[in-house]
Amino acid sequence: MDHFAWEAVPREQLNPSFCRRVFHGSHITVARLELVEGAVVPLHQHENEQISMVETGSLRFEFPDE
């Protein structure tokens, strides 16, 4: 596994209410999220596993078929 410092990972502003820092490994993605009230993350899927850490704001995950 690679080693990295979060400070070195670029901060991406995906829309006015959602930014993230994301690291992609060979089998997993790790993301740090910053959300403001009303932020929406579009429905999407990943082939690999993902760990999401919400740094600011809150997030509700919905899983289809569950």
PDB file of N, CA and C in Angstrom:
ATOM      1  N   MET A   1       0.840  -1.184   0.000  1.00  0.00           N
ATOM      2  CA  MET A   1       0.000   0.000   0.000  1.00  0.00           C
ATOM      3  C   MET A   1       0.879   1.238   0.000  1.00  0.00           C
ATOM      4  N   ASP A   2       0.459   2.228  -0.748  1.00  0.00           N
ATOM      5  CA  ASP A   2       1.179   3.498  -0.793  1.00  0.00           C
ATOM      6  C   ASP A   2       0.949   4.280   0.496  1.00  0.00           C
ATOM      7  N   HIS A   3       1.909   5.131   0.828  1.00  0.00           N
ATOM      8  CA  HIS A   3       1.771   6.050   1.955  1.00  0.00           C
ATOM      9  C   HIS A   3       1.587   7.454   1.386  1.00  0.00           C
ATOM     10  N   PHE A   4       0.758   8.247   2.039  1.00  0.00           N
ATOM     11  CA  PHE A   4       0.525   9.605   1.567  1.00  0.00           C
ATOM     12  C   PHE A   4       0.127  10.486   2.741  1.00  0.00           C
ATOM     13  N   ALA A   5       0.251  11.783   2.548  1.00  0.00           N
ATOM     14  CA  ALA A   5      -0.200  12.775   3.530  1.00  0.00           C
ATOM     15  C   ALA A   5      -1.427  13.467   2.951  1.00  0.00           C
ATOM     16  N   TRP A   6      -2.492  13.555   3.735  1.00  0.00           N
ATOM     17  CA  TRP A   6      -3.713  14.187   3.225  1.00  0.00           C
ATOM     18  C   TRP A   6      -3.448  15.605   2.720  1.00  0.00           C
ATOM     19  N   GLU A   7      -2.526  16.309   3.359  1.00  0.00           N
ATOM     20  CA  GLU A   7      -2.233  17.682   2.942  1.00  0.00           C
ATOM     21  C   GLU A   7      -1.694  17.727   1.512  1.00  0.00           C
ATOM     22  N   ALA A   8      -1.108  16.633   1.044  1.00  0.00           N
ATOM     23  CA  ALA A   8      -0.550  16.586  -0.312  1.00  0.00           C
ATOM     24  C   ALA A   8      -1.580  16.164  -1.356  1.00  0.00           C
ATOM     25  N   VAL A   9      -2.751  15.712  -0.909  1.00  0.00           N
ATOM     26  CA  VAL A   9      -3.800  15.279  -1.839  1.00  0.00           C
ATOM     27  C   VAL A   9      -4.599  16.510  -2.254  1.00  0.00           C
ATOM     28  N   PRO A  10      -4.741  16.766  -3.552  1.00  0.00           N
ATOM     29  CA  PRO A  10      -5.468  17.960  -3.997  1.00  0.00           C
ATOM     30  C   PRO A  10      -6.925  17.967  -3.525  1.00  0.00           C
ATOM     31  N   ARG A  11      -7.389  19.143  -3.138  1.00  0.00           N
ATOM     32  CA  ARG A  11      -8.785  19.333  -2.733  1.00  0.00           C
ATOM     33  C   ARG A  11      -9.582  19.637  -3.988  1.00  0.00           C
ATOM     34  N   GLU A  12     -10.604  18.828  -4.256  1.00  0.00           N
ATOM     35  CA  GLU A  12     -11.445  19.004  -5.443  1.00  0.00           C
ATOM     36  C   GLU A  12     -12.779  19.631  -5.043  1.00  0.00           C
ATOM     37  N   GLN A  13     -13.143  20.727  -5.699  1.00  0.00           N
ATOM     38  CA  GLN A  13     -14.450  21.347  -5.481  1.00  0.00           C
ATOM     39  C   GLN A  13     -15.375  20.779  -6.559  1.00  0.00           C
ATOM     40  N   LEU A  14     -16.242  19.826  -6.193  1.00  0.00           N
ATOM     41  CA  LEU A  14     -17.085  19.157  -7.177  1.00  0.00           C
ATOM     42  C   LEU A  14     -18.309  19.975  -7.550  1.00  0.00           C
ATOM     43  N   ASN A  15     -18.825  20.748  -6.610  1.00  0.00           N
ATOM     44  CA  ASN A  15     -19.903  21.698  -6.868  1.00  0.00           C
ATOM     45  C   ASN A  15     -19.878  22.691  -5.709  1.00  0.00           C
ATOM     46  N   PRO A  16     -20.724  23.710  -5.714  1.00  0.00           N
ATOM     47  CA  PRO A  16     -20.633  24.732  -4.657  1.00  0.00           C
ATOM     48  C   PRO A  16     -20.811  24.205  -3.226  1.00  0.00           C
ATOM     49  N   SER A  17     -21.406  23.015  -3.068  1.00  0.00           N
ATOM     50  CA  SER A  17     -21.659  22.522  -1.714  1.00  0.00           C
ATOM     51  C   SER A  17     -20.909  21.237  -1.356  1.00  0.00           C
ATOM     52  N   PHE A  18     -19.971  20.825  -2.203  1.00  0.00           N
ATOM     53  CA  PHE A  18     -19.310  19.537  -1.985  1.00  0.00           C
ATOM     54  C   PHE A  18     -17.867  19.579  -2.459  1.00  0.00           C
ATOM     55  N   CYS A  19     -16.919  19.348  -1.533  1.00  0.00           N
ATOM     56  CA  CYS A  19     -15.504  19.187  -1.908  1.00  0.00           C
ATOM     57  C   CYS A  19     -14.981  17.906  -1.287  1.00  0.00           C
ATOM     58  N   ARG A  20     -13.872  17.447  -1.855  1.00  0.00           N
ATOM     59  CA  ARG A  20     -13.298  16.203  -1.358  1.00  0.00           C
ATOM     60  C   ARG A  20     -11.804  16.155  -1.609  1.00  0.00           C
ATOM     61  N   ARG A  21     -11.149  15.282  -0.882  1.00  0.00           N
ATOM     62  CA  ARG A  21      -9.789  14.837  -1.155  1.00  0.00           C
ATOM     63  C   ARG A  21      -9.929  13.331  -1.297  1.00  0.00           C
ATOM     64  N   VAL A  22      -9.349  12.754  -2.338  1.00  0.00           N
ATOM     65  CA  VAL A  22      -9.562  11.330  -2.588  1.00  0.00           C
ATOM     66  C   VAL A  22      -8.259  10.645  -2.976  1.00  0.00           C
ATOM     67  N   PHE A  23      -8.073   9.455  -2.425  1.00  0.00           N
ATOM     68  CA  PHE A  23      -6.906   8.633  -2.732  1.00  0.00           C
ATOM     69  C   PHE A  23      -7.405   7.319  -3.311  1.00  0.00           C
ATOM     70  N   HIS A  24      -6.872   6.924  -4.459  1.00  0.00           N
ATOM     71  CA  HIS A  24      -7.249   5.666  -5.101  1.00  0.00           C
ATOM     72  C   HIS A  24      -6.100   4.674  -4.975  1.00  0.00           C
ATOM     73  N   GLY A  25      -6.345   3.577  -4.272  1.00  0.00           N
ATOM     74  CA  GLY A  25      -5.385   2.484  -4.204  1.00  0.00           C
ATOM     75  C   GLY A  25      -5.756   1.434  -5.237  1.00  0.00           C
ATOM     76  N   SER A  26      -5.050   0.338  -5.255  1.00  0.00           N
ATOM     77  CA  SER A  26      -5.333  -0.692  -6.256  1.00  0.00           C
ATOM     78  C   SER A  26      -6.635  -1.438  -5.975  1.00  0.00           C
ATOM     79  N   HIS A  27      -7.083  -1.477  -4.708  1.00  0.00           N
ATOM     80  CA  HIS A  27      -8.307  -2.205  -4.373  1.00  0.00           C
ATOM     81  C   HIS A  27      -9.290  -1.400  -3.531  1.00  0.00           C
ATOM     82  N   ILE A  28      -8.934  -0.175  -3.208  1.00  0.00           N
ATOM     83  CA  ILE A  28      -9.804   0.624  -2.340  1.00  0.00           C
ATOM     84  C   ILE A  28      -9.625   2.109  -2.643  1.00  0.00           C
ATOM     85  N   THR A  29     -10.682   2.858  -2.409  1.00  0.00           N
ATOM     86  CA  THR A  29     -10.655   4.313  -2.518  1.00  0.00           C
ATOM     87  C   THR A  29     -10.956   4.877  -1.135  1.00  0.00           C
ATOM     88  N   VAL A  30     -10.204   5.891  -0.720  1.00  0.00           N
ATOM     89  CA  VAL A  30     -10.432   6.556   0.559  1.00  0.00           C
ATOM     90  C   VAL A  30     -10.696   8.026   0.257  1.00  0.00           C
ATOM     91  N   ALA A  31     -11.799   8.559   0.797  1.00  0.00           N
ATOM     92  CA  ALA A  31     -12.165   9.942   0.509  1.00  0.00           C
ATOM     93  C   ALA A  31     -12.473  10.691   1.796  1.00  0.00           C
ATOM     94  N   ARG A  32     -12.053  11.956   1.851  1.00  0.00           N
ATOM     95  CA  ARG A  32     -12.425  12.878   2.925  1.00  0.00           C
ATOM     96  C   ARG A  32     -13.363  13.896   2.305  1.00  0.00           C
ATOM     97  N   LEU A  33     -14.558  14.012   2.861  1.00  0.00           N
ATOM     98  CA  LEU A  33     -15.608  14.839   2.275  1.00  0.00           C
ATOM     99  C   LEU A  33     -15.903  16.054   3.144  1.00  0.00           C
ATOM    100  N   GLU A  34     -16.196  17.171   2.478  1.00  0.00           N
ATOM    101  CA  GLU A  34     -16.659  18.395   3.134  1.00  0.00           C
ATOM    102  C   GLU A  34     -17.964  18.775   2.451  1.00  0.00           C
ATOM    103  N   LEU A  35     -19.046  18.838   3.238  1.00  0.00           N
ATOM    104  CA  LEU A  35     -20.369  19.101   2.685  1.00  0.00           C
ATOM    105  C   LEU A  35     -21.030  20.251   3.431  1.00  0.00           C
ATOM    106  N   VAL A  36     -21.808  21.049   2.720  1.00  0.00           N
ATOM    107  CA  VAL A  36     -22.639  22.058   3.371  1.00  0.00           C
ATOM    108  C   VAL A  36     -24.077  21.555   3.339  1.00  0.00           C
ATOM    109  N   GLU A  37     -24.935  22.144   4.156  1.00  0.00           N
ATOM    110  CA  GLU A  37     -26.325  21.702   4.232  1.00  0.00           C
ATOM    111  C   GLU A  37     -26.971  21.726   2.853  1.00  0.00           C
ATOM    112  N   GLY A  38     -27.658  20.658   2.519  1.00  0.00           N
ATOM    113  CA  GLY A  38     -28.324  20.553   1.225  1.00  0.00           C
ATOM    114  C   GLY A  38     -27.467  19.941   0.133  1.00  0.00           C
ATOM    115  N   ALA A  39     -26.227  19.603   0.449  1.00  0.00           N
ATOM    116  CA  ALA A  39     -25.342  19.006  -0.556  1.00  0.00           C
ATOM    117  C   ALA A  39     -25.892  17.653  -0.996  1.00  0.00           C
ATOM    118  N   VAL A  40     -25.741  17.367  -2.284  1.00  0.00           N
ATOM    119  CA  VAL A  40     -26.189  16.096  -2.846  1.00  0.00           C
ATOM    120  C   VAL A  40     -25.030  15.467  -3.593  1.00  0.00           C
ATOM    121  N   VAL A  41     -24.769  14.213  -3.282  1.00  0.00           N
ATOM    122  CA  VAL A  41     -23.774  13.438  -4.025  1.00  0.00           C
ATOM    123  C   VAL A  41     -24.571  12.557  -4.975  1.00  0.00           C
ATOM    124  N   PRO A  42     -24.386  12.715  -6.291  1.00  0.00           N
ATOM    125  CA  PRO A  42     -25.187  11.935  -7.236  1.00  0.00           C
ATOM    126  C   PRO A  42     -25.013  10.427  -7.033  1.00  0.00           C
ATOM    127  N   LEU A  43     -26.076   9.682  -7.300  1.00  0.00           N
ATOM    128  CA  LEU A  43     -26.025   8.232  -7.225  1.00  0.00           C
ATOM    129  C   LEU A  43     -24.939   7.724  -8.164  1.00  0.00           C
ATOM    130  N   HIS A  44     -24.090   6.860  -7.654  1.00  0.00           N
ATOM    131  CA  HIS A  44     -23.009   6.296  -8.461  1.00  0.00           C
ATOM    132  C   HIS A  44     -22.578   4.978  -7.835  1.00  0.00           C
ATOM    133  N   GLN A  45     -21.686   4.286  -8.494  1.00  0.00           N
ATOM    134  CA  GLN A  45     -21.193   3.019  -7.949  1.00  0.00           C
ATOM    135  C   GLN A  45     -19.712   2.871  -8.226  1.00  0.00           C
ATOM    136  N   HIS A  46     -19.098   1.970  -7.491  1.00  0.00           N
ATOM    137  CA  HIS A  46     -17.666   1.720  -7.600  1.00  0.00           C
ATOM    138  C   HIS A  46     -17.436   0.230  -7.786  1.00  0.00           C
ATOM    139  N   GLU A  47     -16.427  -0.117  -8.542  1.00  0.00           N
ATOM    140  CA  GLU A  47     -16.056  -1.525  -8.666  1.00  0.00           C
ATOM    141  C   GLU A  47     -15.285  -1.984  -7.437  1.00  0.00           C
ATOM    142  N   ASN A  48     -14.564  -1.062  -6.812  1.00  0.00           N
ATOM    143  CA  ASN A  48     -13.774  -1.412  -5.634  1.00  0.00           C
ATOM    144  C   ASN A  48     -14.479  -0.924  -4.371  1.00  0.00           C
ATOM    145  N   GLU A  49     -13.921  -1.263  -3.231  1.00  0.00           N
ATOM    146  CA  GLU A  49     -14.465  -0.793  -1.963  1.00  0.00           C
ATOM    147  C   GLU A  49     -14.067   0.658  -1.737  1.00  0.00           C
ATOM    148  N   GLN A  50     -14.879   1.379  -0.936  1.00  0.00           N
ATOM    149  CA  GLN A  50     -14.575   2.775  -0.647  1.00  0.00           C
ATOM    150  C   GLN A  50     -14.820   3.052   0.823  1.00  0.00           C
ATOM    151  N   ILE A  51     -13.936   3.862   1.392  1.00  0.00           N
ATOM    152  CA  ILE A  51     -14.107   4.394   2.741  1.00  0.00           C
ATOM    153  C   ILE A  51     -14.294   5.895   2.584  1.00  0.00           C
ATOM    154  N   SER A  52     -15.389   6.425   3.131  1.00  0.00           N
ATOM    155  CA  SER A  52     -15.651   7.864   3.069  1.00  0.00           C
ATOM    156  C   SER A  52     -15.678   8.419   4.484  1.00  0.00           C
ATOM    157  N   MET A  53     -14.885   9.468   4.710  1.00  0.00           N
ATOM    158  CA  MET A  53     -14.855  10.140   6.008  1.00  0.00           C
ATOM    159  C   MET A  53     -15.457  11.526   5.816  1.00  0.00           C
ATOM    160  N   VAL A  54     -16.522  11.810   6.530  1.00  0.00           N
ATOM    161  CA  VAL A  54     -17.171  13.113   6.429  1.00  0.00           C
ATOM    162  C   VAL A  54     -16.509  14.036   7.441  1.00  0.00           C
ATOM    163  N   GLU A  55     -15.758  15.015   6.929  1.00  0.00           N
ATOM    164  CA  GLU A  55     -15.029  15.963   7.783  1.00  0.00           C
ATOM    165  C   GLU A  55     -15.943  17.068   8.293  1.00  0.00           C
ATOM    166  N   THR A  56     -16.810  17.585   7.425  1.00  0.00           N
ATOM    167  CA  THR A  56     -17.784  18.600   7.822  1.00  0.00           C
ATOM    168  C   THR A  56     -19.109  18.269   7.161  1.00  0.00           C
ATOM    169  N   GLY A  57     -20.195  18.602   7.849  1.00  0.00           N
ATOM    170  CA  GLY A  57     -21.518  18.308   7.317  1.00  0.00           C
ATOM    171  C   GLY A  57     -21.960  16.905   7.697  1.00  0.00           C
ATOM    172  N   SER A  58     -22.952  16.409   6.994  1.00  0.00           N
ATOM    173  CA  SER A  58     -23.444  15.056   7.244  1.00  0.00           C
ATOM    174  C   SER A  58     -23.863  14.438   5.919  1.00  0.00           C
ATOM    175  N   LEU A  59     -23.971  13.121   5.923  1.00  0.00           N
ATOM    176  CA  LEU A  59     -24.269  12.402   4.690  1.00  0.00           C
ATOM    177  C   LEU A  59     -25.085  11.173   5.039  1.00  0.00           C
ATOM    178  N   ARG A  60     -26.113  10.916   4.256  1.00  0.00           N
ATOM    179  CA  ARG A  60     -26.908   9.696   4.405  1.00  0.00           C
ATOM    180  C   ARG A  60     -26.668   8.842   3.170  1.00  0.00           C
ATOM    181  N   PHE A  61     -26.237   7.618   3.385  1.00  0.00           N
ATOM    182  CA  PHE A  61     -25.998   6.691   2.281  1.00  0.00           C
ATOM    183  C   PHE A  61     -27.254   5.860   2.049  1.00  0.00           C
ATOM    184  N   GLU A  62     -27.620   5.692   0.792  1.00  0.00           N
ATOM    185  CA  GLU A  62     -28.721   4.809   0.429  1.00  0.00           C
ATOM    186  C   GLU A  62     -28.165   3.742  -0.496  1.00  0.00           C
ATOM    187  N   PHE A  63     -28.465   2.490  -0.176  1.00  0.00           N
ATOM    188  CA  PHE A  63     -27.969   1.372  -0.963  1.00  0.00           C
ATOM    189  C   PHE A  63     -29.146   0.713  -1.672  1.00  0.00           C
ATOM    190  N   PRO A  64     -29.110   0.635  -2.999  1.00  0.00           N
ATOM    191  CA  PRO A  64     -30.210  -0.009  -3.722  1.00  0.00           C
ATOM    192  C   PRO A  64     -30.374  -1.461  -3.275  1.00  0.00           C
ATOM    193  N   ASP A  65     -31.601  -1.929  -3.308  1.00  0.00           N
ATOM    194  CA  ASP A  65     -31.926  -3.323  -2.997  1.00  0.00           C
ATOM    195  C   ASP A  65     -31.630  -3.707  -1.557  1.00  0.00           C
ATOM    196  N   GLU A  66     -31.551  -2.764  -0.661  1.00  0.00           N
ATOM    197  CA  GLU A  66     -31.341  -3.111   0.755  1.00  0.00           C
ATOM    198  C   GLU A  66     -32.446  -2.514   1.588  1.00  0.00           C
TER     199      GLU A  66
END
